[in-house]
Coordinates of N, CA, C and O and ligand atoms in Angstrom, one line a residue:
M25 N -32.4 -22.5 -14.9 CA -33.1 -22.7 -13.7 C -33.6 -20.9 -13.4 O -32.4 -20.2 -13.6
R26 N -34.4 -20.7 -13.3 CA -34.9 -19.8 -13.0 C -35.6 -19.3 -11.3 O -36.4 -18.3 -11.1
E27 N -35.6 -21.0 -11.0 CA -36.1 -20.4 -9.6 C -35.2 -21.0 -8.5 O -35.0 -22.0 -8.6
Y28 N -35.0 -20.1 -7.7 CA -33.5 -20.4 -6.5 C -34.7 -20.5 -5.1 O -35.0 -19.5 -4.6
Q29 N -33.7 -21.5 -4.3 CA -34.3 -21.4 -3.0 C -33.2 -20.3 -2.0 O -32.4 -19.9 -3.2
E30 N -33.9 -20.0 -0.9 CA -33.1 -18.7 -0.4 C -31.8 -19.4 0.3 O -30.9 -18.5 1.0
K31 N -31.4 -20.7 0.4 CA -30.2 -21.2 1.1 C -29.2 -20.6 0.7 O -28.7 -20.4 -1.1
A32 N -28.1 -19.8 1.3 CA -26.9 -19.5 0.9 C -25.9 -20.2 0.1 O -26.0 -21.2 0.1
V33 N -25.3 -19.7 -1.2 CA -24.1 -19.9 -2.0 C -23.0 -20.1 -1.1 O -22.8 -18.8 -1.1
L34 N -22.1 -21.1 -1.0 CA -20.7 -21.4 -0.4 C -19.7 -20.6 -1.4 O -19.8 -20.4 -2.4
E35 N -18.8 -19.4 -0.6 CA -18.1 -19.0 -1.4 C -17.0 -19.6 -2.1 O -16.8 -19.4 -3.4
E36 N -16.7 -20.6 -1.4 CA -16.0 -21.7 -2.4 C -16.6 -22.2 -3.5 O -15.6 -23.0 -4.6
D37 N -17.9 -22.3 -3.2 CA -18.7 -23.1 -4.7 C -18.4 -22.0 -5.8 O -18.1 -22.1 -7.2
I38 N -18.5 -20.5 -5.4 CA -18.4 -19.4 -6.4 C -17.2 -19.2 -6.7 O -17.2 -19.3 -8.0
T39 N -16.0 -19.8 -6.0 CA -14.8 -19.7 -6.5 C -14.4 -21.2 -7.5 O -14.0 -20.6 -8.6
E40 N -15.0 -22.4 -7.1 CA -15.0 -22.8 -8.2 C -15.7 -23.0 -9.4 O -14.6 -23.3 -10.7
I41 N -16.9 -22.3 -9.5 CA -17.6 -21.9 -11.0 C -16.8 -21.0 -11.3 O -16.6 -21.0 -12.6
I42 N -16.3 -19.9 -10.6 CA -14.9 -18.6 -11.6 C -13.9 -19.5 -11.7 O -13.6 -19.1 -13.1
K43 N -13.5 -20.4 -11.2 CA -12.3 -21.4 -12.1 C -12.4 -21.8 -13.1 O -11.8 -21.8 -14.3
A44 N -13.7 -22.4 -13.3 CA -13.9 -23.3 -14.6 C -14.2 -22.2 -15.6 O -14.1 -22.5 -16.9
G45 N -14.7 -20.5 -15.4 CA -15.0 -19.8 -16.3 C -13.2 -19.3 -16.5 O -13.1 -19.1 -18.2
Q46 N -12.4 -19.4 -15.8 CA -11.3 -18.6 -16.2 C -10.3 -19.6 -16.7 O -9.6 -19.3 -17.3
F47 N -10.8 -21.3 -16.4 CA -10.0 -22.0 -17.4 C -10.3 -22.0 -18.3 O -9.9 -23.2 -19.4
A48 N -11.7 -21.7 -18.7 CA -12.2 -22.0 -20.3 C -11.0 -21.3 -21.4 O -10.6 -20.3 -21.2
P49 N -11.6 -22.0 -22.2 CA -10.5 -21.2 -23.8 C -10.5 -20.0 -24.2 O -12.0 -19.7 -23.8
T50 N -9.7 -19.1 -24.5 CA -9.8 -18.1 -25.2 C -9.3 -17.6 -26.0 O -7.7 -18.3 -26.5
N51 N -9.7 -17.0 -27.2 CA -9.1 -16.5 -28.4 C -7.5 -16.0 -27.9 O -7.1 -15.4 -27.5
R52 N -6.3 -17.1 -28.9 CA -5.1 -16.9 -28.6 C -4.9 -16.4 -26.9 O -3.8 -16.1 -26.6
N53 N -5.5 -17.8 -26.1 CA -5.3 -17.5 -24.7 C -4.8 -16.6 -24.1 O -4.1 -15.9 -23.3
N54 N -5.9 -15.3 -24.6 CA -6.2 -13.6 -24.0 C -6.2 -13.7 -22.6 O -5.7 -12.6 -21.9
Q55 N -7.0 -14.6 -21.8 CA -7.2 -14.8 -20.8 C -7.6 -13.4 -20.0 O -7.5 -12.9 -19.0
A56 N -8.6 -12.6 -20.9 CA -8.9 -11.1 -20.4 C -10.0 -11.0 -20.0 O -11.1 -9.7 -19.9
I57 N -10.4 -12.4 -19.3 CA -12.6 -12.0 -18.6 C -11.8 -12.3 -17.0 O -10.8 -12.6 -16.4
E58 N -12.8 -10.8 -16.6 CA -12.9 -10.3 -15.1 C -14.1 -11.1 -14.9 O -15.3 -11.2 -15.4
F59 N -14.7 -11.3 -13.0 CA -15.5 -11.7 -12.7 C -16.3 -10.5 -11.4 O -15.2 -10.6 -10.9
I60 N -17.4 -10.3 -11.9 CA -17.6 -9.6 -11.1 C -18.6 -10.3 -10.0 O -19.5 -10.6 -10.1
V61 N -18.6 -10.7 -8.7 CA -19.7 -11.2 -7.9 C -20.5 -10.3 -7.0 O -19.9 -9.9 -6.2
V62 N -21.8 -10.9 -7.4 CA -22.6 -9.6 -6.7 C -23.5 -10.5 -5.8 O -24.3 -11.4 -6.0
R63 N -23.4 -9.9 -4.4 CA -24.4 -10.8 -3.1 C -25.6 -9.8 -2.6 O -26.4 -10.2 -1.9
D64 N -25.3 -8.7 -2.3 CA -26.0 -7.5 -2.1 C -27.2 -7.1 -2.3 O -27.4 -7.1 -3.8
Q65 N -28.2 -7.4 -1.8 CA -29.7 -7.3 -2.7 C -29.8 -6.2 -2.8 O -30.5 -5.9 -4.1
Q66 N -29.3 -5.1 -2.6 CA -29.6 -3.3 -3.1 C -29.2 -3.8 -4.6 O -30.0 -3.4 -5.8
T67 N -28.1 -3.7 -4.9 CA -27.6 -4.0 -5.9 C -28.2 -5.0 -7.1 O -28.1 -4.7 -8.0
K68 N -28.5 -6.4 -6.5 CA -29.2 -7.1 -7.3 C -30.5 -6.5 -7.9 O -31.0 -6.8 -9.1
E69 N -31.1 -5.8 -6.9 CA -32.4 -5.2 -7.1 C -32.2 -4.1 -8.5 O -33.2 -3.7 -9.2
K70 N -30.7 -3.5 -8.2 CA -30.9 -2.4 -9.1 C -30.3 -3.0 -10.4 O -30.8 -2.3 -11.7
I71 N -30.1 -4.3 -10.5 CA -29.6 -4.9 -11.9 C -31.0 -5.3 -12.5 O -31.0 -5.0 -13.2
F72 N -31.7 -6.0 -11.4 CA -33.0 -6.3 -12.1 C -33.7 -5.2 -12.8 O -34.3 -5.3 -13.8
E73 N -33.8 -4.1 -11.8 CA -34.4 -2.7 -12.6 C -33.6 -2.3 -13.9 O -34.6 -1.7 -14.7
I74 N -32.3 -2.6 -14.2 CA -31.9 -2.4 -16.0 C -32.4 -3.8 -16.8 O -32.7 -3.3 -17.7
V75 N -32.4 -5.0 -16.1 CA -32.4 -6.1 -17.3 C -33.6 -7.1 -17.3 O -33.7 -7.7 -18.0
G76 N -34.1 -6.9 -16.0 CA -35.6 -7.4 -15.7 C -35.7 -9.0 -15.3 O -34.3 -9.3 -15.1
Q77 N -36.6 -9.8 -15.3 CA -36.4 -10.9 -15.2 C -36.5 -11.1 -13.3 O -35.5 -10.9 -13.1
E78 N -37.4 -11.8 -12.8 CA -37.4 -12.0 -10.9 C -36.4 -12.5 -10.5 O -35.5 -12.1 -9.7
F79 N -35.9 -13.5 -11.3 CA -34.7 -14.4 -10.6 C -33.7 -13.4 -10.4 O -32.9 -13.8 -9.7
V80 N -33.0 -12.2 -11.5 CA -32.1 -11.7 -11.1 C -32.1 -11.2 -9.5 O -31.0 -10.8 -8.9
K81 N -33.3 -11.0 -9.0 CA -32.9 -10.1 -7.5 C -33.4 -11.1 -6.8 O -33.2 -11.2 -5.5
E82 N -33.9 -12.6 -6.9 CA -34.2 -13.8 -6.1 C -33.1 -14.4 -6.1 O -32.9 -14.9 -5.2
A83 N -31.9 -14.6 -7.2 CA -31.0 -15.8 -7.0 C -29.9 -15.3 -6.2 O -29.9 -13.7 -5.5
P84 N -29.6 -16.2 -5.4 CA -28.7 -15.7 -4.0 C -27.5 -14.8 -4.4 O -26.6 -13.9 -4.2
V85 N -26.8 -15.0 -5.6 CA -25.4 -14.8 -6.3 C -25.6 -14.1 -8.0 O -26.2 -15.3 -8.4
L86 N -25.3 -13.5 -8.3 CA -25.0 -12.8 -9.3 C -23.4 -13.2 -10.2 O -22.8 -12.6 -8.9
I87 N -23.3 -13.5 -11.0 CA -21.6 -13.4 -11.6 C -22.0 -13.0 -12.3 O -22.5 -13.3 -13.6
I88 N -20.8 -11.7 -13.2 CA -21.2 -11.0 -14.6 C -19.5 -11.2 -14.9 O -18.7 -10.4 -14.6
P89 N -19.5 -11.7 -16.1 CA -18.2 -12.1 -16.6 C -18.0 -10.8 -17.8 O -18.8 -10.7 -18.2
V90 N -17.1 -10.3 -17.3 CA -16.7 -9.3 -18.4 C -15.2 -9.6 -19.2 O -14.4 -10.1 -18.2
S91 N -15.4 -8.8 -20.1 CA -14.0 -9.3 -20.9 C -13.0 -7.8 -21.5 O -14.2 -6.9 -22.0
D92 N -12.1 -7.8 -21.2 CA -11.3 -6.9 -21.6 C -10.8 -6.4 -23.2 O -10.6 -7.5 -23.2
T93 N -11.7 -5.8 -23.8 CA -11.7 -5.7 -25.5 C -10.2 -5.3 -25.8 O -10.3 -5.2 -27.0
T94 N -10.1 -4.5 -25.0 CA -8.4 -4.2 -25.4 C -7.5 -5.5 -25.8 O -6.5 -5.2 -26.5
Q95 N -8.0 -6.7 -25.0 CA -6.9 -7.5 -25.1 C -7.4 -8.6 -25.7 O -6.7 -9.6 -26.1
T96 N -8.5 -8.4 -26.6 CA -9.3 -9.6 -27.4 C -10.0 -9.2 -28.5 O -11.0 -8.2 -28.1
K97 N -10.0 -10.0 -29.8 CA -11.0 -9.5 -30.6 C -12.0 -10.1 -30.6 O -13.4 -10.5 -31.4
C98 N -12.0 -11.6 -30.3 CA -13.4 -12.2 -29.5 C -14.0 -12.4 -28.4 O -14.0 -13.2 -27.8
P99 N -14.2 -11.2 -28.2 CA -14.8 -11.0 -26.5 C -16.2 -11.8 -26.1 O -16.4 -12.4 -25.2
V100 N -17.4 -11.7 -27.6 CA -18.6 -12.4 -26.9 C -18.0 -14.0 -27.2 O -19.0 -14.2 -26.5
Q101 N -17.4 -14.5 -27.8 CA -17.1 -16.2 -28.0 C -16.1 -16.6 -26.9 O -16.7 -17.4 -26.1
D102 N -15.4 -15.4 -26.4 CA -14.8 -16.0 -24.8 C -15.8 -15.9 -23.6 O -15.4 -16.4 -23.4
L103 N -16.4 -15.1 -24.1 CA -17.4 -14.7 -22.7 C -18.3 -16.3 -22.7 O -18.7 -16.3 -21.9
S104 N -18.9 -16.3 -23.9 CA -20.0 -17.6 -24.2 C -19.6 -19.2 -23.8 O -19.9 -19.8 -22.8
V105 N -18.0 -19.3 -24.2 CA -17.4 -19.9 -23.9 C -16.9 -20.6 -22.1 O -17.2 -21.1 -21.6
A106 N -16.9 -19.2 -21.7 CA -16.5 -19.5 -20.0 C -17.8 -19.4 -19.4 O -18.1 -20.3 -18.3
S107 N -19.1 -18.7 -19.6 CA -20.3 -19.0 -19.0 C -20.7 -20.3 -19.1 O -21.1 -20.8 -18.0
E108 N -20.5 -21.1 -20.6 CA -21.1 -22.1 -20.3 C -20.3 -23.2 -19.8 O -20.8 -24.0 -18.8
N109 N -19.1 -23.2 -19.2 CA -18.0 -23.6 -18.4 C -18.5 -23.2 -17.2 O -18.6 -24.2 -16.1
M110 N -18.6 -22.0 -16.9 CA -19.6 -21.9 -14.9 C -20.9 -22.8 -15.1 O -21.0 -23.1 -14.0
F111 N -21.5 -22.7 -16.1 CA -22.7 -23.4 -15.9 C -22.9 -24.7 -15.7 O -23.5 -25.6 -14.5
L112 N -21.9 -25.7 -16.3 CA -21.6 -26.7 -16.3 C -21.1 -27.1 -14.7 O -20.9 -28.1 -14.2
Q113 N -19.6 -26.4 -14.3 CA -19.5 -26.2 -12.9 C -20.5 -26.4 -11.6 O -20.7 -26.9 -10.6
A114 N -21.5 -25.6 -12.1 CA -22.2 -25.4 -11.1 C -23.1 -26.1 -11.1 O -23.7 -26.5 -10.0
T115 N -23.8 -26.8 -12.6 CA -24.9 -27.7 -12.1 C -23.8 -28.7 -11.4 O -24.9 -29.8 -10.7
A116 N -22.6 -29.1 -11.8 CA -21.7 -30.3 -11.3 C -22.0 -30.0 -9.6 O -21.9 -30.9 -8.7
L117 N -21.9 -29.1 -8.9 CA -21.8 -28.5 -7.4 C -23.5 -28.6 -6.8 O -23.6 -28.4 -6.1
G118 N -24.5 -28.9 -7.8 CA -26.1 -29.1 -7.6 C -26.4 -27.6 -7.5 O -27.4 -27.7 -6.8
L119 N -25.9 -27.0 -8.0 CA -26.7 -25.6 -8.1 C -26.8 -25.8 -9.3 O -27.0 -25.8 -10.5
G120 N -28.2 -24.3 -9.7 CA -28.6 -23.8 -10.7 C -28.0 -22.6 -11.1 O -27.8 -21.4 -10.3
T121 N -27.9 -22.3 -12.7 CA -28.2 -21.1 -13.4 C -28.9 -21.0 -14.8 O -29.9 -21.4 -15.0
V122 N -28.7 -19.8 -15.2 CA -29.3 -19.3 -16.5 C -28.4 -18.5 -17.1 O -27.9 -17.8 -16.4
W123 N -28.5 -18.6 -18.0 CA -28.3 -17.2 -19.0 C -28.8 -16.2 -19.1 O -30.0 -16.4 -19.5
K124 N -28.7 -15.0 -18.3 CA -29.7 -14.1 -18.3 C -28.6 -12.5 -19.8 O -27.8 -12.6 -19.2
A125 N -29.6 -12.9 -20.8 CA -29.5 -11.5 -21.7 C -29.4 -10.6 -21.2 O -30.1 -10.2 -20.8
L126 N -28.5 -9.2 -21.8 CA -29.3 -8.0 -22.1 C -29.7 -8.2 -23.0 O -29.8 -8.8 -24.3
K127 N -31.1 -7.2 -22.5 CA -32.1 -7.4 -24.0 C -31.7 -6.8 -24.8 O -31.1 -5.5 -25.2
M128 N -32.0 -7.6 -26.3 CA -31.0 -7.6 -27.6 C -31.0 -5.6 -28.2 O -30.1 -5.3 -28.5
E129 N -32.5 -5.7 -28.1 CA -32.4 -4.3 -28.5 C -32.1 -3.0 -27.7 O -32.0 -1.8 -28.4
D130 N -31.9 -3.5 -26.5 CA -31.3 -2.5 -25.5 C -30.1 -2.7 -25.1 O -29.6 -1.9 -23.7
A131 N -29.4 -3.5 -25.7 CA -28.2 -4.0 -25.0 C -27.0 -3.1 -24.5 O -26.6 -3.0 -23.6
E132 N -26.9 -1.9 -25.9 CA -25.6 -1.3 -25.2 C -26.5 -0.3 -24.1 O -25.0 -0.2 -23.7
E133 N -26.9 -0.1 -23.8 CA -27.8 0.8 -23.2 C -27.8 0.4 -21.9 O -26.8 0.8 -20.6
E134 N -28.2 -1.1 -21.7 CA -28.3 -1.8 -20.3 C -26.8 -1.7 -20.2 O -26.4 -2.0 -18.8
E135 N -25.8 -2.3 -21.3 CA -24.5 -2.7 -20.8 C -23.6 -1.7 -19.9 O -23.1 -1.3 -19.1
D136 N -24.4 -0.3 -20.6 CA -23.4 1.0 -19.8 C -23.9 1.5 -18.4 O -23.4 1.9 -17.6
K137 N -25.6 1.1 -18.4 CA -25.9 1.3 -17.1 C -25.2 0.1 -16.4 O -24.9 0.6 -14.8
I138 N -24.6 -0.9 -16.4 CA -24.3 -2.2 -15.7 C -22.7 -1.9 -15.4 O -22.4 -2.1 -14.5
R139 N -22.5 -1.2 -16.3 CA -20.6 -0.8 -16.4 C -20.8 0.1 -15.1 O -19.8 0.1 -14.0
K140 N -21.7 1.6 -15.1 CA -21.7 2.3 -14.2 C -22.1 2.0 -12.9 O -21.4 2.4 -11.7
L141 N -22.9 1.0 -12.9 CA -23.3 0.9 -11.2 C -22.4 -0.2 -10.6 O -22.2 0.0 -9.5
L142 N -21.5 -1.0 -11.6 CA -20.6 -1.8 -10.6 C -19.8 -1.5 -10.9 O -18.7 -2.0 -10.7
E143 N -19.0 -0.2 -11.4 CA -17.8 0.8 -11.4 C -17.0 -0.2 -12.6 O -15.9 -0.4 -12.3
I144 N -17.5 -0.7 -13.4 CA -16.3 -1.6 -14.5 C -15.6 -0.3 -15.5 O -16.7 0.1 -16.1
P145 N -14.1 -0.7 -15.4 CA -14.0 -0.1 -16.4 C -14.8 -0.1 -18.1 O -15.4 -0.7 -18.4
E146 N -14.4 1.5 -18.7 CA -15.2 1.3 -20.0 C -15.1 0.6 -21.3 O -15.7 -0.3 -22.1
Q147 N -13.5 -0.2 -20.8 CA -13.5 -1.5 -22.0 C -13.6 -2.8 -22.2 O -13.8 -3.4 -22.7
Y148 N -14.3 -2.8 -20.8 CA -15.0 -4.1 -20.8 C -16.4 -4.5 -20.9 O -17.1 -4.0 -20.6
M149 N -16.5 -5.6 -21.9 CA -18.1 -6.0 -22.6 C -18.6 -6.9 -21.2 O -18.0 -7.8 -20.9
V150 N -19.6 -6.4 -21.2 CA -20.8 -7.0 -20.6 C -21.7 -7.6 -21.7 O -22.5 -7.0 -22.3
I151 N -22.1 -9.2 -21.3 CA -23.1 -9.9 -22.6 C -24.1 -10.2 -21.8 O -25.2 -10.6 -22.2
N152 N -23.8 -11.0 -20.5 CA -24.9 -11.7 -19.5 C -24.7 -11.4 -18.5 O -23.5 -10.9 -17.8
I153 N -25.4 -12.3 -17.5 CA -25.5 -12.3 -16.0 C -25.6 -13.6 -15.6 O -26.6 -14.3 -16.3
I154 N -24.9 -13.8 -14.8 CA -25.2 -15.4 -14.3 C -25.9 -15.6 -13.0 O -25.2 -15.4 -12.0
P155 N -26.7 -15.9 -13.0 CA -27.4 -16.2 -11.4 C -27.1 -17.1 -11.1 O -27.0 -18.4 -11.7
V156 N -26.5 -17.5 -9.7 CA -26.5 -18.6 -9.0 C -27.2 -19.1 -7.5 O -27.1 -18.5 -7.2
G157 N -28.0 -20.4 -7.8 CA -28.2 -20.6 -6.4 C -28.5 -21.9 -6.8 O -29.1 -22.8 -7.1
Y158 N -28.9 -22.3 -5.6 CA -30.2 -24.0 -5.2 C -31.2 -24.0 -5.8 O -32.0 -23.2 -5.9
P159 N -31.5 -25.0 -7.2 CA -32.6 -24.5 -7.8 C -33.7 -25.4 -6.8 O -33.7 -26.1 -5.8
K160 N -35.3 -24.4 -7.0 CA -36.3 -25.1 -6.4 C -36.6 -26.1 -6.9 O -37.1 -27.1 -6.1
E161 N -36.3 -26.5 -7.9 CA -36.9 -27.9 -8.5 C -36.0 -28.3 -9.1 O -35.1 -27.9 -9.7
K162 N -35.3 -29.6 -9.2 CA -34.8 -30.7 -10.3 C -34.8 -30.3 -11.5 O -35.9 -30.4 -12.2
P163 N -33.9 -29.9 -12.3 CA -33.8 -29.9 -14.1 C -34.7 -31.0 -14.6 O -33.6 -32.2 -14.2
I164 N -35.2 -30.6 -15.6 CA -35.6 -31.8 -16.0 C -34.2 -32.1 -17.3 O -34.7 -31.6 -18.1
P165 N -33.5 -33.0 -17.7 CA -32.7 -33.3 -18.3 C -33.2 -33.3 -19.9 O -34.5 -34.1 -20.0
H166 N -32.6 -32.9 -20.7 CA -32.8 -33.6 -22.3 C -32.6 -34.8 -22.5 O -32.1 -35.8 -21.7
T167 N -33.1 -35.7 -23.2 CA -33.4 -37.3 -23.7 C -33.2 -37.6 -24.8 O -33.7 -36.1 -26.1
D168 N -32.8 -38.2 -25.3 CA -32.7 -38.5 -27.3 C -34.3 -38.1 -27.3 O -34.2 -38.0 -29.4
K169 N -35.1 -37.8 -27.0 CA -36.4 -37.6 -27.4 C -36.5 -36.3 -28.1 O -37.1 -35.9 -29.4
D170 N -35.5 -35.4 -27.2 CA -35.5 -34.0 -28.0 C -34.0 -34.2 -29.0 O -34.1 -33.0 -29.9
F171 N -33.9 -34.8 -29.4 CA -32.8 -35.3 -30.4 C -33.3 -35.1 -31.6 O -34.1 -36.0 -31.9
K172 N -33.0 -34.1 -32.5 CA -32.8 -33.9 -34.0 C -31.9 -34.6 -34.9 O -31.5 -33.3 -35.4
A173 N -31.9 -35.4 -35.0 CA -31.1 -36.3 -36.1 C -31.2 -35.4 -37.7 O -29.7 -35.5 -38.0
K174 N -31.8 -35.1 -37.9 CA -32.0 -34.3 -39.2 C -31.5 -33.2 -39.3 O -31.0 -32.9 -40.6
K175 N -31.1 -32.6 -38.1 CA -30.2 -31.2 -38.2 C -28.5 -31.3 -38.3 O -27.7 -30.7 -38.3
I176 N -28.5 -32.9 -38.6 CA -27.1 -33.5 -38.7 C -26.9 -33.5 -40.5 O -27.7 -34.5 -41.1
H177 N -25.4 -32.6 -41.2 CA -25.3 -33.1 -42.2 C -23.9 -33.8 -42.7 O -23.2 -32.8 -42.2
H178 N -24.1 -35.1 -43.3 CA -23.1 -35.7 -43.5 C -22.3 -35.1 -45.1 O -22.8 -35.1 -45.8
E179 N -20.9 -35.1 -44.8 CA -20.0 -34.2 -46.0 C -20.8 -33.2 -46.2 O -19.7 -32.5 -46.4
K180 N -22.0 -33.1 -46.5 CA -22.2 -31.7 -47.1 C -23.9 -31.4 -46.6 O -24.3 -32.6 -45.6
W181 N -24.4 -30.1 -46.6 CA -25.7 -29.9 -46.2 C -26.8 -31.2 -46.7 O -26.8 -31.1 -47.9
Ligands
LIG15 C1 -27.3 -16.3 -25.9 C2 -28.8 -16.8 -24.8 C3 -29.6 -16.0 -24.4 C4 -30.3 -15.9 -23.3 N1 -31.4 -15.3 -22.4 C5 -31.8 -15.7 -21.8 C6 -32.6 -14.3 -20.4 O1 -32.1 -13.6 -20.9 N2 -33.5 -15.2 -19.7 C7 -34.1 -16.3 -19.5 O2 -34.5 -16.6 -18.9 N3 -33.1 -17.3 -20.3 C8 -32.1 -16.9 -21.1 N4 -31.5 -17.8 -21.9 C9 -32.0 -19.6 -21.5 C10 -32.9 -19.7 -22.8 O3 -33.8 -19.5 -22.9 C11 -32.8 -21.7 -22.6 O4 -31.4 -22.2 -22.7 C12 -33.8 -22.1 -23.2 O5 -35.3 -21.9 -22.9 C13 -33.9 -23.8 -23.4 O6 -33.8 -24.1 -21.9 P1 -32.5 -25.6 -21.4 O7 -31.4 -24.7 -21.6 O8 -33.4 -26.0 -20.3 O9 -32.8 -26.6 -22.7 C14 -30.6 -17.9 -23.5 C15 -30.2 -18.6 -23.8 C16 -28.6 -18.4 -24.5 C17 -27.8 -19.0 -25.2

C-alpha cells in the first residue's frame, strides 16, 4: 500500500507487528534485529528527503528494522524474513505496508544518513523502511490468474 489514511495507528498494533518481526527466524537464531519506530512528522520528512516517495512522510508510522552485523552473517536475509512477517501481521490487523527500499545506486550513502538521523550505531545494517497505516483503498489480492505455473520446474530445470 502506498496511500494511507490519517487515522492513527494504535501503539499495541505496532507492538504486534514488531513482535511478528522479532519472532521471525534468523540465521542460527541470532535475534540481532532491533526496530526504530518513527511517528514524529519532522523526522518522517527528513527520512523522505533521504529515500524519497511521498508515502514515507504520509504514513502515520515508519518502522525501520535494523540488524547488528557483528551478530549475524546474514543481515539481509534476516531483515527480509522479519519484514515479510511484519507485512503479514500488519495486513492481518487491517493495516497496510510496503517495502520501501534504500535506492540501490545510493544505498550505502542513504544508509549512513538514516543511521546518523536516527542515531543508530554504526554496526547496524538498514536495508528498508516499513510504513504502516490504514490503507486508503482495499488492496486487490492476487488470484490464480496471476499464477505462472510455467515457473515451476519439477525435479530439474
Ligand atoms: C526488495 C524489494 C524492494 C522494494 N522496494 C520498493 C520501493 O522502494 N518502493 C515501493 O514503492 N515499493 C517497493 N517494493 C514493492 C514492490 O514494488 C511490490 O511488491 C511490487 O510492485 C508488487 O506488488 P504487490 O506486492 O502488491 O504484489 C519493493 C519490494 C521488494 C521485495
